[in-house]
CSV table of C-alpha atoms and ligand atoms in Angstrom, one decimal:
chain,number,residue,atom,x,y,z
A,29,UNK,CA,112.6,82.3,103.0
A,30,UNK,CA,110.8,78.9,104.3
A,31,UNK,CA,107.6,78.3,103.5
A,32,UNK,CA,104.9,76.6,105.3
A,33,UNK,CA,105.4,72.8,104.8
A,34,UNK,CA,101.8,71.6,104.3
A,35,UNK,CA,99.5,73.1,102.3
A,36,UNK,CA,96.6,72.9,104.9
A,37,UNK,CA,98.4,76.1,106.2
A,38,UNK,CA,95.8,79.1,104.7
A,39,UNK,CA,99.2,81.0,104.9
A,40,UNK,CA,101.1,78.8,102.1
A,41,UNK,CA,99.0,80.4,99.2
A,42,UNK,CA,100.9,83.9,100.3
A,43,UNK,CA,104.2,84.6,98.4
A,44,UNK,CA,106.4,84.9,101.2
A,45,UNK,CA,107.5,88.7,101.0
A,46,UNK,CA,106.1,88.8,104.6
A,47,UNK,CA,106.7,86.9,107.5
A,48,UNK,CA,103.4,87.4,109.4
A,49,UNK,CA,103.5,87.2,113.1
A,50,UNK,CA,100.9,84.3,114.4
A,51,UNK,CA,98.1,86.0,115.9
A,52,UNK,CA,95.1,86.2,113.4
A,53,UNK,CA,93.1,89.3,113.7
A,54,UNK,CA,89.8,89.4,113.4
A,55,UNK,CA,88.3,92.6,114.4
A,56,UNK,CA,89.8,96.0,115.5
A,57,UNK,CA,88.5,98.8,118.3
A,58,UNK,CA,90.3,102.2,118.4
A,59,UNK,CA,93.7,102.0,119.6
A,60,UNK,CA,93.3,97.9,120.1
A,61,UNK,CA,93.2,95.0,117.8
A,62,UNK,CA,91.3,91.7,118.9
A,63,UNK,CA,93.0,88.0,118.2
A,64,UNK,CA,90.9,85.0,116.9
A,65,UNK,CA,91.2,83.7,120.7
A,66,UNK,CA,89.9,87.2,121.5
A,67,UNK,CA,92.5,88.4,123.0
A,68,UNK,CA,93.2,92.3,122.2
A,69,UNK,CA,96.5,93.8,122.0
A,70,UNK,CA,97.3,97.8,121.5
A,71,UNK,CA,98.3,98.6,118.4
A,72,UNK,CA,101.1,101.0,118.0
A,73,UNK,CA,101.7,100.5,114.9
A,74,UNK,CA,98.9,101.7,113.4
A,75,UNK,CA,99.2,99.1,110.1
A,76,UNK,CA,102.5,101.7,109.9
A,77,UNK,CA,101.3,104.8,110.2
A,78,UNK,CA,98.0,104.0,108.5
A,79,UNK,CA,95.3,103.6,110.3
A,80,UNK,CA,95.5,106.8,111.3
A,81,UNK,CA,92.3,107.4,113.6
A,82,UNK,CA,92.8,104.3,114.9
A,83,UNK,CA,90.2,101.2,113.8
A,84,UNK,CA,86.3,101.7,113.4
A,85,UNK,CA,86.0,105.5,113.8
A,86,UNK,CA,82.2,106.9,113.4
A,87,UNK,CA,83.7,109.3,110.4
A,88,UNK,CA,85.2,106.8,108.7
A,89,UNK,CA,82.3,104.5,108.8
A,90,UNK,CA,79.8,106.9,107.6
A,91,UNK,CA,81.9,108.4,104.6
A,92,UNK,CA,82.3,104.4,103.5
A,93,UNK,CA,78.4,104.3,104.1
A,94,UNK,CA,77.9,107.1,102.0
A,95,UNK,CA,79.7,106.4,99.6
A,96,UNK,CA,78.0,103.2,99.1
A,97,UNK,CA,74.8,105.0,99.9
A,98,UNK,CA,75.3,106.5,96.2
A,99,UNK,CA,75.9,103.4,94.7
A,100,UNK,CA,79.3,104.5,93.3
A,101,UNK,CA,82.3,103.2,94.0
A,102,UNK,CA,84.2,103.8,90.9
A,103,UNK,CA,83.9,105.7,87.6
A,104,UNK,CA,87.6,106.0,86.5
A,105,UNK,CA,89.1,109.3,85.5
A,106,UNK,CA,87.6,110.0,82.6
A,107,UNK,CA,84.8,111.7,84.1
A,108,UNK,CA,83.9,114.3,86.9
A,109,UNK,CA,83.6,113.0,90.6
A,110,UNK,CA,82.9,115.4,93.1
A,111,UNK,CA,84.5,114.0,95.9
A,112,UNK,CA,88.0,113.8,94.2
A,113,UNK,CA,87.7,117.2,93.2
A,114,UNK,CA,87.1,118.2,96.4
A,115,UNK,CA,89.4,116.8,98.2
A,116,UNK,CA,92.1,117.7,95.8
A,117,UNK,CA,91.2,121.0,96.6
A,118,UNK,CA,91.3,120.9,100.5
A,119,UNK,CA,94.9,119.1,100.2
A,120,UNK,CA,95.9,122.2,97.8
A,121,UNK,CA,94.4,124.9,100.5
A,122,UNK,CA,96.6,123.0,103.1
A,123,UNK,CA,99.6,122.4,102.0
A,124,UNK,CA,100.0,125.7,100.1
A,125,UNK,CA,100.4,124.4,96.9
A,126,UNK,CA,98.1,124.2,93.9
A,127,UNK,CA,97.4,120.6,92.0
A,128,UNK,CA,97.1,117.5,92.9
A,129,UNK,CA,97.2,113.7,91.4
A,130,UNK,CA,95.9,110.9,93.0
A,131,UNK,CA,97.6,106.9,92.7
A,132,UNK,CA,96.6,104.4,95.3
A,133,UNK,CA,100.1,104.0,97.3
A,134,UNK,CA,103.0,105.4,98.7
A,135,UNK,CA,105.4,104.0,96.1
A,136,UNK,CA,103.0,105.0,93.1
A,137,UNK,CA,102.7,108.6,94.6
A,138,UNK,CA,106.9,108.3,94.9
A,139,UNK,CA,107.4,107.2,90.8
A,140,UNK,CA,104.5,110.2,90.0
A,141,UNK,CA,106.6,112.5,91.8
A,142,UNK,CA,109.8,111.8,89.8
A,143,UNK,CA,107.9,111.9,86.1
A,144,UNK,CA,106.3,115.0,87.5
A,145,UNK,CA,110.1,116.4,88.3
A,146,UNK,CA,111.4,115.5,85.1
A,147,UNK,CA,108.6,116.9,83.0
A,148,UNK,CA,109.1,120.2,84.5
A,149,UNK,CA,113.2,119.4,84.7
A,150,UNK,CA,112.9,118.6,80.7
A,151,UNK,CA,110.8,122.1,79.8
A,152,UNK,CA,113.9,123.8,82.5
A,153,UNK,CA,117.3,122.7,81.3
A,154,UNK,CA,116.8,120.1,78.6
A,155,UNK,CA,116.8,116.0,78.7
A,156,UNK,CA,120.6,116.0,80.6
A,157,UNK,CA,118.3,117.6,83.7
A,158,UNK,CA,117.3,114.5,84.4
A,159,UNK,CA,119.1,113.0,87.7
A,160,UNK,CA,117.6,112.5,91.7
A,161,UNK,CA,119.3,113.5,94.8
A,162,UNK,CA,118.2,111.1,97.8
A,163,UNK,CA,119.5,111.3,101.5
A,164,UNK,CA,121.7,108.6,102.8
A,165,UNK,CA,118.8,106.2,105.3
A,166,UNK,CA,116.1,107.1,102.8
A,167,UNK,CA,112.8,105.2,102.2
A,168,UNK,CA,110.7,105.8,99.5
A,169,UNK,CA,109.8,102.4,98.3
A,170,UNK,CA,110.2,99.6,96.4
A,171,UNK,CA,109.0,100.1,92.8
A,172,UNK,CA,111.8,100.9,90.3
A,173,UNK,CA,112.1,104.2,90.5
A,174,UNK,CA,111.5,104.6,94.3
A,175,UNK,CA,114.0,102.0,95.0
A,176,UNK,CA,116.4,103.7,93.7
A,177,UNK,CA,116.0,106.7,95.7
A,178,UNK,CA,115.7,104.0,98.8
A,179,UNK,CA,119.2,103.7,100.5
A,180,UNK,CA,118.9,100.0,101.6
A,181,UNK,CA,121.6,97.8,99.4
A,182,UNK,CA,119.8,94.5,99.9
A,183,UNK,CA,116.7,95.4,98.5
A,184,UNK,CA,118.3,97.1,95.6
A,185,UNK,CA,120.7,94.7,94.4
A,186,UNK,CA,118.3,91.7,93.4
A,187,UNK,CA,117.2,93.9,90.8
A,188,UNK,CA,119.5,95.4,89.7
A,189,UNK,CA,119.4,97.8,86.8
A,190,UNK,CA,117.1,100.3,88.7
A,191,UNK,CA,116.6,104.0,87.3
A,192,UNK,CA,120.3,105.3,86.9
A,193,UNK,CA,120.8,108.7,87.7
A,194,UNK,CA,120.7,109.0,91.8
A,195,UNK,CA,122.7,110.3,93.9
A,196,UNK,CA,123.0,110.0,98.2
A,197,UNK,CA,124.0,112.7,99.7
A,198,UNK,CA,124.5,112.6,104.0
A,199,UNK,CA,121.8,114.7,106.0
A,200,UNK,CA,124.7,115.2,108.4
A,201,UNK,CA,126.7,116.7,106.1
A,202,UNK,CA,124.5,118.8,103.4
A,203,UNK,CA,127.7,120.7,101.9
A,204,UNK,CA,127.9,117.5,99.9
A,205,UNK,CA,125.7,119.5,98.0
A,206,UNK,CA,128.2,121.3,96.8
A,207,UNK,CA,129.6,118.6,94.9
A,208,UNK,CA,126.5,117.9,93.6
A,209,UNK,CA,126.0,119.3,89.4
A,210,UNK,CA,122.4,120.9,89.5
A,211,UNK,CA,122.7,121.2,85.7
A,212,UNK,CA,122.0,117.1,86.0
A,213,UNK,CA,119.3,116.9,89.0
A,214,UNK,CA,115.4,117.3,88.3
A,215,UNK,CA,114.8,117.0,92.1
A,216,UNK,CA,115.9,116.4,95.4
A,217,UNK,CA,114.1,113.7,97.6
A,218,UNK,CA,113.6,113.7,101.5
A,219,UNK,CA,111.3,112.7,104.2
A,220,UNK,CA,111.3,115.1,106.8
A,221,UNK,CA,111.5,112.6,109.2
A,222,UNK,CA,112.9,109.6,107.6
A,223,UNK,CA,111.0,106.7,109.0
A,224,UNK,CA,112.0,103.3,107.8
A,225,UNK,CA,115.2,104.5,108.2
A,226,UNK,CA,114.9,104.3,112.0
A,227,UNK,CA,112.9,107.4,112.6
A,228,UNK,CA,115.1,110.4,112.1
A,229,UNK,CA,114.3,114.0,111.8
A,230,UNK,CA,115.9,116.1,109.6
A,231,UNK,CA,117.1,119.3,111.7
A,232,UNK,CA,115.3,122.2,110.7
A,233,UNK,CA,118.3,123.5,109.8
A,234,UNK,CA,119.0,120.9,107.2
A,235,UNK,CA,115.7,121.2,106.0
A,236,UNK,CA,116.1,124.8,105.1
A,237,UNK,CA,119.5,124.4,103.2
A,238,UNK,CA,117.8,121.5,101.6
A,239,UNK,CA,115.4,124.4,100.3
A,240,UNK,CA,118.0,127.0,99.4
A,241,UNK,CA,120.0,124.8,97.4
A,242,UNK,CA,117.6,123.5,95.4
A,243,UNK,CA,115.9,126.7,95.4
A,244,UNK,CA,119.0,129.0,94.0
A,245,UNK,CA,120.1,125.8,91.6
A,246,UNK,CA,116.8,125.4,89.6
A,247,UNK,CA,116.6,122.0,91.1
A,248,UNK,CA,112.5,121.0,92.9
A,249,UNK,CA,112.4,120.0,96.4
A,250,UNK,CA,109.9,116.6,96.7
A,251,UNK,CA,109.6,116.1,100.5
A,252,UNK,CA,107.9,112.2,101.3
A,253,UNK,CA,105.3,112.6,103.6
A,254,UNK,CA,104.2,109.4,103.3
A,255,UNK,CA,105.0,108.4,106.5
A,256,UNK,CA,105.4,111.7,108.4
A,257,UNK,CA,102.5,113.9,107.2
A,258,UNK,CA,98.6,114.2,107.7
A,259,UNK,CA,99.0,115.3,111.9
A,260,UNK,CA,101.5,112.1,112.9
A,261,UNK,CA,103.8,115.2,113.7
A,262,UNK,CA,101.3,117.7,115.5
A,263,UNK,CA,101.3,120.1,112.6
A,264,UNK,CA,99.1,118.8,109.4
A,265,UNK,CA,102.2,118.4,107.7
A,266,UNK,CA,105.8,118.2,109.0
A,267,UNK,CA,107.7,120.5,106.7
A,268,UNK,CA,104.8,123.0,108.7
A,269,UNK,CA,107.1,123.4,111.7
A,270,UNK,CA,109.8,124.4,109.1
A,271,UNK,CA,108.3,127.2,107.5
A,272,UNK,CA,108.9,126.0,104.0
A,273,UNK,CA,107.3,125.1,101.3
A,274,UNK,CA,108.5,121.9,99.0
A,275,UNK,CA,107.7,122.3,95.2
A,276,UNK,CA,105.8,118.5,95.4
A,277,UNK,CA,104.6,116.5,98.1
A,278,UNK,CA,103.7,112.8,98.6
A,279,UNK,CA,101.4,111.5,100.5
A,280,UNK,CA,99.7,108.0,100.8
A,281,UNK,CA,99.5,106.2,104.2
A,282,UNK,CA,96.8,107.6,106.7
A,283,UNK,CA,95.5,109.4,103.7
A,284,UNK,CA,92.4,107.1,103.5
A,285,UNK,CA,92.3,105.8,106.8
A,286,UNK,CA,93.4,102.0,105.9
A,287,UNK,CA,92.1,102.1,102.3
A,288,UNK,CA,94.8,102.5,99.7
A,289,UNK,CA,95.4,105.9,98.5
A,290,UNK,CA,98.4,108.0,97.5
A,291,UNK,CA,98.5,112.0,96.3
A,292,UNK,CA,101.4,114.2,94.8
A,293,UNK,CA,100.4,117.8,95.5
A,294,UNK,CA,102.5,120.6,93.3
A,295,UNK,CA,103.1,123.8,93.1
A,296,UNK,CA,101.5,125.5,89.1
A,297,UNK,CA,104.9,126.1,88.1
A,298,UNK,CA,105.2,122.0,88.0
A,299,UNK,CA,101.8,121.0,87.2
A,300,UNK,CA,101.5,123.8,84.2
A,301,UNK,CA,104.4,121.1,82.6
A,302,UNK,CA,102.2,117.9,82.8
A,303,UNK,CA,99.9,117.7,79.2
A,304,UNK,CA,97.1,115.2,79.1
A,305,UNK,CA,98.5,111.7,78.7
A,306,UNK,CA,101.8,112.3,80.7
A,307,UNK,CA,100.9,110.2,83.6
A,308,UNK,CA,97.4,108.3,84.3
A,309,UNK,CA,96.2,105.5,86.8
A,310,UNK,CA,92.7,103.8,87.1
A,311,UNK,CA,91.8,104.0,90.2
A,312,UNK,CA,92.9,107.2,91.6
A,313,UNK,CA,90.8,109.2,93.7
A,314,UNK,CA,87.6,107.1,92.9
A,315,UNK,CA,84.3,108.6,95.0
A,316,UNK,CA,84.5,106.0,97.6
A,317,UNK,CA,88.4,106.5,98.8
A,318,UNK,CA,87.9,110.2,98.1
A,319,UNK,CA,85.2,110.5,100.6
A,320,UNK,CA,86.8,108.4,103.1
A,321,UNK,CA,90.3,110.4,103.0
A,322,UNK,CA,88.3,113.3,102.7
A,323,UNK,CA,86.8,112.4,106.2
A,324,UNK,CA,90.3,111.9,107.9
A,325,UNK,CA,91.8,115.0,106.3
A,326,UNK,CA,88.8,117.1,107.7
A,327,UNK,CA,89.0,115.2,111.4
A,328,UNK,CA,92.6,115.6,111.5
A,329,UNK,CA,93.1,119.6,109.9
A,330,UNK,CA,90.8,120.1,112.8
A,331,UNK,CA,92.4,122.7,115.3
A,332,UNK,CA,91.6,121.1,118.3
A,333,UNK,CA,92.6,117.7,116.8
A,334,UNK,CA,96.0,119.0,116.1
A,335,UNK,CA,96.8,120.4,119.3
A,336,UNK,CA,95.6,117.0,121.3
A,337,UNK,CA,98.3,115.2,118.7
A,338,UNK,CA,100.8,118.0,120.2
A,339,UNK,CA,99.7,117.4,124.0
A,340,UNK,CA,100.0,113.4,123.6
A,341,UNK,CA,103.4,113.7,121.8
A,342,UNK,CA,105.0,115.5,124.7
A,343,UNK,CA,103.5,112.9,127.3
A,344,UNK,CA,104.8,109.8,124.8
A,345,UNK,CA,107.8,112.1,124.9
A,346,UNK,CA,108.1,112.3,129.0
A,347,UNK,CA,107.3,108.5,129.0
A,348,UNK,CA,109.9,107.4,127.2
A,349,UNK,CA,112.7,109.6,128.6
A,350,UNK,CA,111.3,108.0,132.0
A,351,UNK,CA,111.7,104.8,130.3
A,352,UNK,CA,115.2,105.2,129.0
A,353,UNK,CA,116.2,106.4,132.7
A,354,UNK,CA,115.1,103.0,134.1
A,355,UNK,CA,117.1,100.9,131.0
A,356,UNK,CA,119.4,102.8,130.4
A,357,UNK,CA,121.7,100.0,130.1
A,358,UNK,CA,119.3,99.4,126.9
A,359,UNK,CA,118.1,102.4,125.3
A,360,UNK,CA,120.8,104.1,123.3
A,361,UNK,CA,118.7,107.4,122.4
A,362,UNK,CA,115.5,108.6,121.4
A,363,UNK,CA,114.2,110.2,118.2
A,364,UNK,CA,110.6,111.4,117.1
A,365,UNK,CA,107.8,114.1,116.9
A,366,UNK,CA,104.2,114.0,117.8
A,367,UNK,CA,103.2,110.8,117.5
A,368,UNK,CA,106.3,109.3,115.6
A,369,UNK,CA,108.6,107.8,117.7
A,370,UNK,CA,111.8,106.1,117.4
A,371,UNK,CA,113.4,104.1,120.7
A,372,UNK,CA,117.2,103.2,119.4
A,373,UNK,CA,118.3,100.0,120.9
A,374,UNK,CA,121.6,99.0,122.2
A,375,UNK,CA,120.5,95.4,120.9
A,376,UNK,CA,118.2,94.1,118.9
A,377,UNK,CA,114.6,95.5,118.3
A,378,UNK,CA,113.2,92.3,117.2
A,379,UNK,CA,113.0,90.0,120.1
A,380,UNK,CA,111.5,93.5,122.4
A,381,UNK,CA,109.0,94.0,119.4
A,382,UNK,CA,108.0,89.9,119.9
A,383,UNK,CA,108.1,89.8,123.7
A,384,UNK,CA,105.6,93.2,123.5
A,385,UNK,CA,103.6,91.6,121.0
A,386,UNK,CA,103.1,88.6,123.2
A,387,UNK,CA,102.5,91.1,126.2
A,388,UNK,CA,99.8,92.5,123.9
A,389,UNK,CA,101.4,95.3,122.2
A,390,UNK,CA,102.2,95.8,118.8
A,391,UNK,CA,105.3,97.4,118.0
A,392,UNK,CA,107.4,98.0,114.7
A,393,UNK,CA,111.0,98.1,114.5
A,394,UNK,CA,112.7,100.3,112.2
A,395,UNK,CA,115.8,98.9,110.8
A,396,UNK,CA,117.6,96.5,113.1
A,397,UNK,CA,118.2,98.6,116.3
A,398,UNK,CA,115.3,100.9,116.8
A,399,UNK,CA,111.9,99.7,117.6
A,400,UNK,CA,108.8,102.3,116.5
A,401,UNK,CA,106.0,103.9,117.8
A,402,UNK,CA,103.3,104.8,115.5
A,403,UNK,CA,99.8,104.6,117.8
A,404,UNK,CA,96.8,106.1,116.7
A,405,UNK,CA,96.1,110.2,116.4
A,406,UNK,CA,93.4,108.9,118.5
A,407,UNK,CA,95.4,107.4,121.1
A,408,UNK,CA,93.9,108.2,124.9
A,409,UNK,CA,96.4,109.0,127.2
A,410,UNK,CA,95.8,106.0,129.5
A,411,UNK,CA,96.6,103.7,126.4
A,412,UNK,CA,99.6,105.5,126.2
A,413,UNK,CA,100.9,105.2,129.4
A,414,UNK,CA,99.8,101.2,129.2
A,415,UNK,CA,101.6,101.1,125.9
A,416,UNK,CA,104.9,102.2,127.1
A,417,UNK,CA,104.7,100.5,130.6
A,418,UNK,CA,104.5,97.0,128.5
A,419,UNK,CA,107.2,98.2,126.6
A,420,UNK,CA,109.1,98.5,129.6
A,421,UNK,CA,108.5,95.4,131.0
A,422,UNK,CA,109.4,93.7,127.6
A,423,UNK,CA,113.1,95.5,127.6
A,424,UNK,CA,113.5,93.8,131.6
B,506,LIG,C1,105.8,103.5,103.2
B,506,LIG,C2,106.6,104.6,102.6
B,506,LIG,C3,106.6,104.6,101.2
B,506,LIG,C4,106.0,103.5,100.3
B,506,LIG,O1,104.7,103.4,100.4
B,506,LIG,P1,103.9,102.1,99.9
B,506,LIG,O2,102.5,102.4,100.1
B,506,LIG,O3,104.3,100.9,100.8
B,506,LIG,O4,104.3,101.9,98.5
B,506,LIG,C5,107.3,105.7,100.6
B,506,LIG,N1,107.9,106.7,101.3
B,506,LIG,C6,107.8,106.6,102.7
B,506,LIG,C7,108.4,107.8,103.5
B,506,LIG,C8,107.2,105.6,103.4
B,506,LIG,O5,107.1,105.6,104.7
């Protein structure tokens, strides 16, 4: 990775695990970001899938001015919050499950998740029930143990031992399950819409036999709705549409509109496994990211909310399919949900993700051939018909 080569460059003091693009943002407006030149580009990425209601929102503002109104930011967990609790409990009532932990990102929520598994996995069959199944184009970070449930070779093999144990098994073809001994597996992992993996829903119907077979081999289903969950879908969470229920959940992304937070939500049967002093973190659901994320999860669980993120997926829907018809020498196929969308090259997505950005939309590719769009829950039609149209133009 090159580095900047004088060290006037505010940039050099970075570790370069990032290459940021140039523009230098310096203030943010709904669906649109503004430049240090001023210039404003729309911003379908969302931070990835973050920024949820888009940049600024009232809500957000005044549960962060609240917050601070009280003077408490932070008390650690070993003592009663009310806003943790509270939100716990509202994430418990919809998801249908029953506890919850709170971390402070995606990955954190992905390693809870897998102690959580094997705690229960331990008191079920004993210290050989300790294995992970993953899907082959899984994401689920970058930390040891999420890593090693992540299917990408190249950022596995620089470090090298990860967590032993995991096994890939193809979505397309789930009788691989088969092969699979439960009498080794705590848990099977999977995103219901994998989405660093180039934005690919699982078929309901993969989903499903996902359940049974973990269901009738004692093994827990984790589903990763990091990415997917919290209304990017039109339903509050994906697995919704599904009609199951996974025995833990992750969440971290949107959860606190763009400040960090992560949650693992379980079912009893799981969390009545966990003693004091199994798992901890010192920051986790602290009063002021608690009252923030409760803020999005009460915008977005809103009915009406739901159904616009519905309405708006079927138009990004319709404008893409109108955009594959005009290059289709270009667009191989398209993939998404709601407000999740995957456009799969027949090239590169990299040089259309930098000819948008310089059009003044923000794009993020997924993998090498598909280029993702993640806009706000509080993208306006209009912004969504601009959006696209300068994708078009950058694919010409
Ligand atoms: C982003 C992501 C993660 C990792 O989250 P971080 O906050 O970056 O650690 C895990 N799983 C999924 C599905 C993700 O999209």
């Amino acid at each position: 990775m090159s580095r900047p080569a004088t060290t006037t460059d505010p940039r050099s003091a970075l570790l370069g695990v990032y290459k940021p693009a140039d523009p230098l943002f310096v203030r943010g407006d709904g669906a649109s970001l503004v430049d240090s030149d001023g210039r404003r580009y729309l911003d379908f990425t969302s931070g990835i899938a973050v920024t949820a209601l888009g940049h600024g929102h009232p809500r957000i503002r005044e549960a962060v001015e609240g917050a601070l109104d009280q003077g408490m930011v932070h008390t650690s967990n070993l003592y009663r919050t009310r806003p943790g609790e509270e939100l716990a409990a509202r994430l418990a009532e919809l998801s249908g499950l029953d506890r919850v932990f709170f971390c402070n990102s995606g990955g954190e929520a992905v390693e809870g998740a897998l102690k959580f598994a094997r705690r229960w996995a331990r008191t079920k069959g004993g210290s050989a029930k300790h294995g992970f199944v993953s899907l082959k184009g899984a994401f689920h970070g970058r930390l040891f143990g999420s890593l090693a449930l992540t299917d990408r070779p190249e950022y596995q093999e620089p470090f090298q031992p990860l967590m032993p144990g995991v096994r890939f098994v193809d979505p397309e073809d789930p009788e691989a399950l088969d092969g699979v001994d439960p009498q080794a597996v705590a848990a099977l992992v999977a995103e219901p819409i994998q989405g660093e993996g180039g934005v690919r829903p699982l078929p309901e119907k993969v989903l499903r036999r996902l359940r049974e077979w973990t269901q009738a081999n004692d093994v827990l289903l984790v589903l990763d709705e990091i990415q997917c969950g919290l209304g990017r879908t039109g339903e509050f969470f994906a697995y919704q549409a599904s009609g199951i229920l996974p025995d833990i959940l992750t969440l971290a992304k949107p959860l606190a509109g763009g400040l960090p937070m992560g949650a693992v939500v379980m079912t009893e049967e799981v969390a009545e496994t966990i003693q004091p002093g199994d798992h901890g973190t010192t920051f986790g659901g602290g009063p002021l990211v608690s009252a923030v994320a409760r803020a999005v999860v009460d915008t977005v669980a809103a009915p009406d909310f739901l159904e616009e993120v519905q309405e708006k997926g079927q138009l990004l829907h319709r404008l893409l399919q109108d955009l594959q018809s005009r290059h289709s020498g270009q667009v191989q196929e398209l993939r998404g949900r709601g407000l999740m969308w995957g456009v799969e090259l027949t090239g590169q997505a990299g040089p259309v993700v930098e000819k948008a950005r310089e059009a003044g939309l923000l794009l993020v590719p997924a993998g090498k051939k598909v280029v993702r769009l993640l806009p706000p829950l509080t993208v306006t039609t209009h912004e969504l018909e601009r959006g696209v149209g300068i994708m078009g133009s950058s694919l010409a």
